[in-house]
Amino acid sequence: MSIVEKYKKYRKAGYFDKFDYHWGMTIDLDRCTGCEACVVACTAENNLPIVGEENYRLKREIKWLRIERYWDGDYPDAKLNFIPILCQQCDQAPCETPCPVGATYHNQDGLNTQIYNRCIGTRTCAVYCPYEVRYFNWFTYKWDAPLEQQLNPDVSVREKGVMEKCTFCIQRIRDAKDTAKDEDRRRVRDGEVKPACVQSCATEALVFGDLNDPDAKVSKLYKDKRGYKVLEELNTAPSVVYLKKVKAHV
Amino acid sequence: MSDINRRDFLKFVGAGGVGAGAGFYLADASKKTVEYLIPQVVPPEDYVPGVASWYNTVCTQCDAACGISVRTKEGRAKKIEGNANHPVNQGGLCARGQAGLNALYNPDRVRTPLLLEGGRYREISWDRALTELGRRISSLRIQNQIDKVSVLSNTQSGHIGELLDRFIQLLGTDHYAQYSVTAPHAIQEANRISFGEPTLPYYDIANADVVVSFGADYLGTWLSPVHYSKAYGKLRQGRDHRGTTVQFESRMSLTGANADEWHAPNPGSEGLLAMAMANVVSRSSAVADAGAWSQSLSAYAPSRVAEQIGIDADKIEAVANAFASGNGLALAGGSALAGTNGVAVQVAVNVLNYLGGAIGREGGVIFNSDGPASKAASFAQLTEFAQQLGDRGTEVLMLLDANPVYDLPQSAGFSAAIENVPFVVSVNSFLDESSAMADLVLPLDTYLEAWSDASPNPGVGFSVSSIAQPVVQRVFDTKSLGDIVLGLSAQIGSELPIELPWTSAEEYLRGVWLDNYLAAEPGGNEKSFETFWRSVLSAGVVGQRPASVGGANVSLNSSATSGMDFGVGDFSGSESERPFVFQPYESVMMGVGRTANSPWLQETPDPLTSIVYGSWVELNPATAKELGIREGDLLEVASDSGTLTAPAFLYPGIRPDVIAMPMGQGHTEYGRYAKDRGVSPTRILSDLTDSRTGALATAATRVSISKTGERHGLIKNDGITRTLGRQILGPHSGGH
Amino acid sequence: MSEATYQEPRWDEVNRDVLATMLNTGPRYWWLLGISITVALVCFFGPWAYQLYVGVGAAGMNRSAVWGTYLSNFIFWIGLSHSGTLLSAVLHITQSDWRKAIYRSAEAMTLFSLMTAAFFVMVHVGRVWFVHWSAPIPNEMDLWPNFRSPLMFDVMAITTYLTASSIFIYMGSVPDFAAVRDASTGMRRRLYTIFSFGWRGTAKEWHTLGWAYTFFAVFVIPLAVSVHSIVSWDFAMSIVPGLHHTIFAPYFVCGAIYSGTAGIVTVMFIIRKYLNFERYIREIHLDNLGKLLVVLSLIWTYINIMEVFTTWYGGSSFEMEALKWRLTGFYAPLYWEMILFCAAVPLLMLSKKIRCNWKYMLIISILINIGMLTERFIIVATSLPRKFLPDSYGFYFPSGVEISITIGSFAIFTTLFLIFVKWVPSVSIYEVKETLKPLKRGSVEARS
Ligand SMILES: Nc1nc2c(c(=O)[nH]1)N[C@H]1C(S)=C(S)[C@@H](COP(=O)(O)OP(=O)(O)OC[C@H]3O[C@@H](n4cnc5c(=O)[nH]c(N)nc54)[C@H](O)[C@@H]3O)O[C@H]1N2
Ligand SMILES: Nc1nc2c(c(=O)[nH]1)N[C@H]1C(S)=C(S)[C@@H](COP(=O)(O)OP(=O)(O)OC[C@H]3O[C@@H](n4cnc5c(=O)[nH]c(N)nc54)[C@H](O)[C@@H]3O)O[C@H]1N2
Ligand code: SF4
Ligand code: SF4
Ligand code: SF4
Ligand code: SF4
Ligand code: SF4
């Protein structure tokens, strides 16, 4: 097939509507306590490097998921708010267009993927991402033996010069799809895929699932009246919906 | 079932779990993981490369004993997840629980027994290590000097704990103590005084309407944080009407940050505050003796004590009325129980719960009845223990997974006392501060390599037990505590090997479970036990939900409050010279120091400050402004017992007259990730104790602060922690 | 030499003077070349090698500030490359004779700035060993670059511009190469025989050259404009506050020409002084360039005012915050330095006395380029660390490696230029002659 043919096929009208799945997440800020368990879970699952004290000081930490803190008011009426920020898997992802080598692109499941092997490290995607969820490998990080025995064999370890970010735990999605296929099911069941952060969260603030499935828990929560998207005004069409914290008094 | 004693519980597990067929956890879970029954001690021949196997076991990163499922591949542990069938954590897992793999694969683990020879550690064999130790102990024993063998252990629960107790008993020494820095002495003592139940009850947060916490950081560090977080999620959005939470504490904890209302009473006045609320609640209370209580609480009307508490009387009334009108639940912990009046505060909270009708009610305080009484020694007892080391001329000191040199303030006197003991043995996975002083170090398995069992304490309102199994082969040449005890008793000889005939902890554990099973299951035999045992291993937990809520018959002792001091308690240091109350708190990541050697946790931001890698001193921005302190200024914090230096962090959620610091850092040993990082606030604590339990009063030290003139940039994640008017937290979320 | 006593050079003197710069090489040249190469090696290639070994973390960049001086320097050098070829082409088409003495070195500047800029691309990316993936090179993986990426446009635009500029400068040099050939012997003669494509100076050859040269001049102008527009899109196509401005393309083009023109003044000064071109590079050049600089400065100032105005008028909280930080934050002194050097100081050139003074003009031209270097730095360093989520706000300060590499890049440029002056006549011999008095037929000079 010539390039032109391939290109035409790719651009065929409706290509983007024919997503098999549309993975999405809801984050209930009224449940989330900011405990950071999900952050460590993601670190463990996705082979996030230990960057070390000096690199952390220089703000070179790598945390695909982080909890942001926002204070309201001052003592004695100070109020602290937490908001977990991970890749929003934007359907109109600003990070995808500028990558010169196409190392980050949208896949059929509505995911913003990151191909480590292809990335040449221009960091443009990180500049373009308004959510600051792209993390760069400033160095090749090492695990002091035998810590490397923990590394998840389902996830690549990244080298210096490569960009990385939350993948919605794509290895787990793939695993569930394989299982579905083995069991002659056309689709993955609701709740069958649990990203590491979702699994860990004790307050069940995080819900993950297929937005194309109207009966999925996530699809229902997506429509909750407390729902909103962070920086929606930028028109990035995020796949993550936040449920606003409820303000109450006794 | 509620009157079953926990010690007897395992006998009933057979009846409940298998016989009656009502073992709900068993039934649910055995379907799921039945194919992965074999522990990884011997790598099974049937493991398939590239296919993950899951093993259920128990987390011991803190005392909550959550159930975990460990994903292994090719014989290596890859990921820890919460066991969805376990009633404590119901699938959830905290940051520390996630980081268990850092303990297992820690590069700084003790890899083989070490013997101090000529000032240096030499690697020796287990045979030699146990022979050497056994020889010393048995010679003392033969000389009738067994009281010169001292044993200090971290608290050991379950049957391995019993094995240890039995071993010590057979050994014959009476110088034996167990301790835990976080042991809830005040709660247990106050519950004994109030209800005649010296145990930890089940706090049903999920079903409460108004949760009022006096310093208890139930979402971060208090007792069983994952369980309470589960409950919290349900309280907020998992049921028909959203529950509200109120937090009273001098320094905003993680729970305080999430509370609908956060108020900072005067340090130490929490008991008074609870009494004031009880006063309000008593007016409308439905309990039988409400009238009498109303009388005796009359001195505590909010209007009379508000000034001492530092919170408006109206506010106290409002919270108390909300507490009384909904399903109110009051909790106490943290600094509120860490004064010299901790027991009094908990008693006051008990009164409040009682008058609010929370005792024995769904959404209230449910006594387990089978909760174990605490075995943990208090600070006063530990000081005495250290003293005794010299007094009785201890020849052999055994430290079992215990690090008193780091855990306790200087005033306990451990480092000096250990120094003078001729032969110190430390059984530990790491070379911590105490182990580094030992003559013999016996490397301990991590919890992911050892056999044990556990029942969560606090329980979950009904009886639950888990078997902890190895999920991987040992990474290094280590042994479990049970195996070491058995190995040692074989070396010591005499009647010990006869009394403790097992060759391994696994064999012992199976034996006990078999005995209990046969005793409880009339028709049982070894074959049916095998099925039972495998299903417990597979499910990771066994237990039975009772038909009704237990403990409803507990009533408040009418003289519970007599003789209690509901004042603010005593503080060390004069207010003029030392203007700030010093409140060290348990860190969400580091706990009280055990997890400081985890690189993941060192790199995980503290939930409230986002600080990583180090210690900091929290002070109110107004205080800082007054003293000309900026973030990152290195401060000297001085108490009457010592000084420390740490960088300042301006924290909006703290009283202007309180200084707080996280515990857990400041190790001088304990491996590359923990060593020489930050400072431990414990160092400068006075030796004031709770007047009733002898527990260290960690919130009773006054300090002064001064700038050293140096700066020490904090390493943290946060940029600007104001939204600058952006609607990040939702439409119309305001803020700036 | 004062204008009053100015004596127009004779044709033979032109050949002699220009070729002397190539053929006579004193120790001063070798020293300069030696130092320049050393500085390039020590300050640029050494630290770069270190960075290649450890990773881009050797630089001071971090999360949120993922771009730093490497990128701002890249833009600076691309900017400096403007004017050279562009100016030369524009002036050629408008038949401005004063261009003829200066265009060769100006075009060389274009070439070498572009090359230096290309170095910064290499230094900037995380995995330079795969940088060729950003070019549409057929490969067995059948993977192509992302044609929507402004970086991809960059690669295309810069390569095209570099190629076109090279051809343009080479073509204009062919008759001069022939002159070198004719004036030299031995190896050099053989080499320049090849370089000059056997140029003999026939009427047909002159005609073809004139036609082709004009064609390229026309071709290069939109190219030059497009290059910096596209470079500006690296920024403007993002939605980053402070970068997402439609005005960026003209802003960058204007800034590029501005800094390039200032660069020409600086280079002209040096060539004139050290290669003894006083008789060829004269006040008229300075005067004209000075006027041009004033105009460019005014346009540049206008755009800057517009940038602030539209931000204020738009009133978006993100943009306002970015602007506030740029004008009053940590790097505000740099911002105001830039305004001083690029908007205020150049107004001095309204005075003819200053405009025609070599020393003043040298200083002003250098100040302008310092201002422009700063401008690029500010754009990067004040926007990226403060985007949308305040909790992720960061800060960026260049590391030693970055500063060293920045210094080293000037040495690379200088080295290339020093090599150039020995290989190519840095003043166009034949075109300068075109501006002189016509020759009398049969005179001695006519044979040169
Ligand atoms: N010493 C030695 N050398 C050999 C051989 C040997 O037996 N011994 N065998 C030879 C033979 S027969 C062969 S076939 C070659 C094999 O040589 P390679 O092709 O190099 O084989 P691997 O190392 O198995 O896999 C290459 C990489 O692919 C990654 N990978 C796995 N799955 C994916 C995926 O889905 N996508 C992408 N992009 N990457 C993935 C892996 O992590 C690994 O880093 O080696 C040859 N060389
Ligand atoms: N876990 C795991 N499994 C893999 C792979 C992996 O990466 N990981 N890689 C896969 C790949 S890519 C490959 S190619 C296969 C290779 O798998 P195999 O084809 O099984 O390769 P070898 O292990 O090299 O075994 C070949 C046998 O041929 C014998 N032999 C050597 N020379 C000769 C000869 O001249 N004649 C005969 N008759 N026998 C000879 C050798 O002694 C050996 O017993 O493994 C696959 N399986
Ligand atoms: S684990 Fe859950 S509650 Fe904790 S920070 Fe993450 S999302 Fe929030
Ligand atoms: S959040 Fe950022 S990285 Fe993720 S898809 Fe959106 S723009 Fe890309
Ligand atoms: S850093 Fe990698 S993924 Fe991002 S734009 Fe550059 S090449 Fe693409
Ligand atoms: S979805 Fe997976 S990759 Fe993304 S933040 Fe959660 S754990 Fe990390
Ligand atoms: S609360 Fe956390 S550390 Fe404690 S047992 Fe549960 S998972 Fe482990």
PDB file of N, CA, C and O in Angstrom, chain B residues 404-439:
ATOM      1  N   PRO B 404      14.775   0.264  69.982  1.00  0.00           N
ATOM      2  CA  PRO B 404      14.505   1.253  71.032  1.00  0.00           C
ATOM      3  C   PRO B 404      15.410   2.478  70.956  1.00  0.00           C
ATOM      4  O   PRO B 404      15.004   3.562  71.360  1.00  0.00           O
ATOM      5  N   VAL B 405      16.601   2.305  70.407  1.00  0.00           N
ATOM      6  CA  VAL B 405      17.531   3.439  70.355  1.00  0.00           C
ATOM      7  C   VAL B 405      16.949   4.563  69.509  1.00  0.00           C
ATOM      8  O   VAL B 405      17.064   5.735  69.842  1.00  0.00           O
ATOM      9  N   TYR B 406      16.309   4.204  68.422  1.00  0.00           N
ATOM     10  CA  TYR B 406      15.698   5.222  67.579  1.00  0.00           C
ATOM     11  C   TYR B 406      14.306   5.595  68.077  1.00  0.00           C
ATOM     12  O   TYR B 406      13.937   6.766  68.111  1.00  0.00           O
ATOM     13  N   ASP B 407      13.537   4.596  68.471  1.00  0.00           N
ATOM     14  CA  ASP B 407      12.121   4.813  68.755  1.00  0.00           C
ATOM     15  C   ASP B 407      11.859   5.707  69.958  1.00  0.00           C
ATOM     16  O   ASP B 407      10.855   6.408  70.007  1.00  0.00           O
ATOM     17  N   LEU B 408      12.733   5.626  70.952  1.00  0.00           N
ATOM     18  CA  LEU B 408      12.444   6.280  72.221  1.00  0.00           C
ATOM     19  C   LEU B 408      13.369   7.460  72.465  1.00  0.00           C
ATOM     20  O   LEU B 408      14.488   7.486  71.959  1.00  0.00           O
ATOM     21  N   PRO B 409      12.905   8.430  73.229  1.00  0.00           N
ATOM     22  CA  PRO B 409      13.761   9.569  73.534  1.00  0.00           C
ATOM     23  C   PRO B 409      15.003   9.119  74.311  1.00  0.00           C
ATOM     24  O   PRO B 409      14.993   8.074  74.957  1.00  0.00           O
ATOM     25  N   GLN B 410      16.020   9.924  74.212  1.00  0.00           N
ATOM     26  CA  GLN B 410      17.269   9.678  74.945  1.00  0.00           C
ATOM     27  C   GLN B 410      17.012   9.305  76.408  1.00  0.00           C
ATOM     28  O   GLN B 410      17.659   8.435  76.962  1.00  0.00           O
ATOM     29  N   SER B 411      15.995   9.988  76.980  1.00  0.00           N
ATOM     30  CA  SER B 411      15.771   9.839  78.423  1.00  0.00           C
ATOM     31  C   SER B 411      15.394   8.415  78.816  1.00  0.00           C
ATOM     32  O   SER B 411      15.515   8.043  79.977  1.00  0.00           O
ATOM     33  N   ALA B 412      14.959   7.582  77.849  1.00  0.00           N
ATOM     34  CA  ALA B 412      14.673   6.190  78.185  1.00  0.00           C
ATOM     35  C   ALA B 412      15.962   5.455  78.540  1.00  0.00           C
ATOM     36  O   ALA B 412      15.944   4.428  79.223  1.00  0.00           O
ATOM     37  N   GLY B 413      17.055   5.967  78.048  1.00  0.00           N
ATOM     38  CA  GLY B 413      18.355   5.446  78.454  1.00  0.00           C
ATOM     39  C   GLY B 413      18.797   4.185  77.753  1.00  0.00           C
ATOM     40  O   GLY B 413      19.652   3.453  78.256  1.00  0.00           O
ATOM     41  N   PHE B 414      18.251   3.914  76.572  1.00  0.00           N
ATOM     42  CA  PHE B 414      18.582   2.653  75.926  1.00  0.00           C
ATOM     43  C   PHE B 414      19.981   2.594  75.354  1.00  0.00           C
ATOM     44  O   PHE B 414      20.674   1.590  75.506  1.00  0.00           O
ATOM     45  N   SER B 415      20.423   3.677  74.685  1.00  0.00           N
ATOM     46  CA  SER B 415      21.723   3.523  74.028  1.00  0.00           C
ATOM     47  C   SER B 415      22.821   3.259  75.034  1.00  0.00           C
ATOM     48  O   SER B 415      23.694   2.410  74.816  1.00  0.00           O
ATOM     49  N   ALA B 416      22.761   3.974  76.164  1.00  0.00           N
ATOM     50  CA  ALA B 416      23.787   3.736  77.192  1.00  0.00           C
ATOM     51  C   ALA B 416      23.664   2.326  77.768  1.00  0.00           C
ATOM     52  O   ALA B 416      24.667   1.616  77.930  1.00  0.00           O
ATOM     53  N   ALA B 417      22.424   1.908  78.037  1.00  0.00           N
ATOM     54  CA  ALA B 417      22.224   0.591  78.645  1.00  0.00           C
ATOM     55  C   ALA B 417      22.675  -0.524  77.712  1.00  0.00           C
ATOM     56  O   ALA B 417      23.333  -1.479  78.134  1.00  0.00           O
ATOM     57  N   ILE B 418      22.352  -0.390  76.412  1.00  0.00           N
ATOM     58  CA  ILE B 418      22.736  -1.428  75.453  1.00  0.00           C
ATOM     59  C   ILE B 418      24.257  -1.507  75.341  1.00  0.00           C
ATOM     60  O   ILE B 418      24.844  -2.588  75.274  1.00  0.00           O
ATOM     61  N   GLU B 419      24.848  -0.340  75.362  1.00  0.00           N
ATOM     62  CA  GLU B 419      26.313  -0.244  75.305  1.00  0.00           C
ATOM     63  C   GLU B 419      26.972  -1.155  76.343  1.00  0.00           C
ATOM     64  O   GLU B 419      27.986  -1.786  76.081  1.00  0.00           O
ATOM     65  N   ASN B 420      26.350  -1.228  77.533  1.00  0.00           N
ATOM     66  CA  ASN B 420      26.976  -1.947  78.641  1.00  0.00           C
ATOM     67  C   ASN B 420      26.634  -3.431  78.705  1.00  0.00           C
ATOM     68  O   ASN B 420      27.160  -4.146  79.558  1.00  0.00           O
ATOM     69  N   VAL B 421      25.733  -3.867  77.814  1.00  0.00           N
ATOM     70  CA  VAL B 421      25.415  -5.298  77.823  1.00  0.00           C
ATOM     71  C   VAL B 421      26.506  -6.042  77.053  1.00  0.00           C
ATOM     72  O   VAL B 421      26.847  -5.653  75.938  1.00  0.00           O
ATOM     73  N   PRO B 422      27.068  -7.117  77.635  1.00  0.00           N
ATOM     74  CA  PRO B 422      28.189  -7.805  76.990  1.00  0.00           C
ATOM     75  C   PRO B 422      27.836  -8.410  75.638  1.00  0.00           C
ATOM     76  O   PRO B 422      28.642  -8.394  74.724  1.00  0.00           O
ATOM     77  N   PHE B 423      26.648  -8.962  75.539  1.00  0.00           N
ATOM     78  CA  PHE B 423      26.313  -9.613  74.270  1.00  0.00           C
ATOM     79  C   PHE B 423      24.900  -9.237  73.841  1.00  0.00           C
ATOM     80  O   PHE B 423      23.926  -9.627  74.475  1.00  0.00           O
ATOM     81  N   VAL B 424      24.832  -8.466  72.769  1.00  0.00           N
ATOM     82  CA  VAL B 424      23.536  -8.014  72.275  1.00  0.00           C
ATOM     83  C   VAL B 424      23.245  -8.713  70.948  1.00  0.00           C
ATOM     84  O   VAL B 424      24.097  -8.738  70.062  1.00  0.00           O
ATOM     85  N   VAL B 425      22.085  -9.297  70.870  1.00  0.00           N
ATOM     86  CA  VAL B 425      21.664  -9.948  69.635  1.00  0.00           C
ATOM     87  C   VAL B 425      20.511  -9.159  69.069  1.00  0.00           C
ATOM     88  O   VAL B 425      19.564  -8.845  69.784  1.00  0.00           O
ATOM     89  N   SER B 426      20.595  -8.843  67.809  1.00  0.00           N
ATOM     90  CA  SER B 426      19.449  -8.168  67.203  1.00  0.00           C
ATOM     91  C   SER B 426      18.910  -9.018  66.074  1.00  0.00           C
ATOM     92  O   SER B 426      19.653  -9.429  65.174  1.00  0.00           O
ATOM     93  N   VAL B 427      17.641  -9.300  66.144  1.00  0.00           N
ATOM     94  CA  VAL B 427      16.971 -10.035  65.083  1.00  0.00           C
ATOM     95  C   VAL B 427      16.230  -8.996  64.266  1.00  0.00           C
ATOM     96  O   VAL B 427      15.255  -8.403  64.737  1.00  0.00           O
ATOM     97  N   ASN B 428      16.713  -8.739  63.062  1.00  0.00           N
ATOM     98  CA  ASN B 428      16.156  -7.623  62.315  1.00  0.00           C
ATOM     99  C   ASN B 428      16.458  -7.798  60.831  1.00  0.00           C
ATOM    100  O   ASN B 428      17.439  -8.422  60.465  1.00  0.00           O
ATOM    101  N   SER B 429      15.604  -7.232  60.014  1.00  0.00           N
ATOM    102  CA  SER B 429      15.853  -7.300  58.571  1.00  0.00           C
ATOM    103  C   SER B 429      16.876  -6.260  58.134  1.00  0.00           C
ATOM    104  O   SER B 429      17.462  -6.368  57.065  1.00  0.00           O
ATOM    105  N   PHE B 430      17.025  -5.244  58.969  1.00  0.00           N
ATOM    106  CA  PHE B 430      17.895  -4.135  58.582  1.00  0.00           C
ATOM    107  C   PHE B 430      18.861  -3.799  59.710  1.00  0.00           C
ATOM    108  O   PHE B 430      18.581  -4.082  60.873  1.00  0.00           O
ATOM    109  N   LEU B 431      19.933  -3.166  59.342  1.00  0.00           N
ATOM    110  CA  LEU B 431      20.874  -2.713  60.355  1.00  0.00           C
ATOM    111  C   LEU B 431      20.402  -1.342  60.835  1.00  0.00           C
ATOM    112  O   LEU B 431      20.870  -0.311  60.360  1.00  0.00           O
ATOM    113  N   ASP B 432      19.448  -1.363  61.759  1.00  0.00           N
ATOM    114  CA  ASP B 432      18.952  -0.088  62.260  1.00  0.00           C
ATOM    115  C   ASP B 432      19.839   0.391  63.413  1.00  0.00           C
ATOM    116  O   ASP B 432      20.863  -0.209  63.721  1.00  0.00           O
ATOM    117  N   GLU B 433      19.416   1.469  64.073  1.00  0.00           N
ATOM    118  CA  GLU B 433      20.264   2.087  65.093  1.00  0.00           C
ATOM    119  C   GLU B 433      20.614   1.101  66.201  1.00  0.00           C
ATOM    120  O   GLU B 433      21.744   1.077  66.690  1.00  0.00           O
ATOM    121  N   SER B 434      19.649   0.287  66.623  1.00  0.00           N
ATOM    122  CA  SER B 434      19.907  -0.655  67.712  1.00  0.00           C
ATOM    123  C   SER B 434      20.721  -1.850  67.210  1.00  0.00           C
ATOM    124  O   SER B 434      21.649  -2.298  67.873  1.00  0.00           O
ATOM    125  N   SER B 435      20.372  -2.337  66.027  1.00  0.00           N
ATOM    126  CA  SER B 435      21.099  -3.481  65.481  1.00  0.00           C
ATOM    127  C   SER B 435      22.565  -3.137  65.272  1.00  0.00           C
ATOM    128  O   SER B 435      23.443  -3.991  65.405  1.00  0.00           O
ATOM    129  N   ALA B 436      22.814  -1.882  64.915  1.00  0.00           N
ATOM    130  CA  ALA B 436      24.196  -1.482  64.669  1.00  0.00           C
ATOM    131  C   ALA B 436      25.032  -1.556  65.940  1.00  0.00           C
ATOM    132  O   ALA B 436      26.262  -1.508  65.888  1.00  0.00           O
ATOM    133  N   MET B 437      24.369  -1.647  67.088  1.00  0.00           N
ATOM    134  CA  MET B 437      25.102  -1.755  68.355  1.00  0.00           C
ATOM    135  C   MET B 437      25.221  -3.213  68.784  1.00  0.00           C
ATOM    136  O   MET B 437      25.804  -3.519  69.818  1.00  0.00           O
ATOM    137  N   ALA B 438      24.659  -4.116  67.982  1.00  0.00           N
ATOM    138  CA  ALA B 438      24.604  -5.516  68.403  1.00  0.00           C
ATOM    139  C   ALA B 438      25.903  -6.252  68.102  1.00  0.00           C
ATOM    140  O   ALA B 438      26.667  -5.879  67.219  1.00  0.00           O
ATOM    141  N   ASP B 439      26.120  -7.319  68.885  1.00  0.00           N
ATOM    142  CA  ASP B 439      27.284  -8.169  68.644  1.00  0.00           C
ATOM    143  C   ASP B 439      26.951  -9.249  67.628  1.00  0.00           C
ATOM    144  O   ASP B 439      27.830  -9.738  66.927  1.00  0.00           O
TER     145      ASP B 439
END
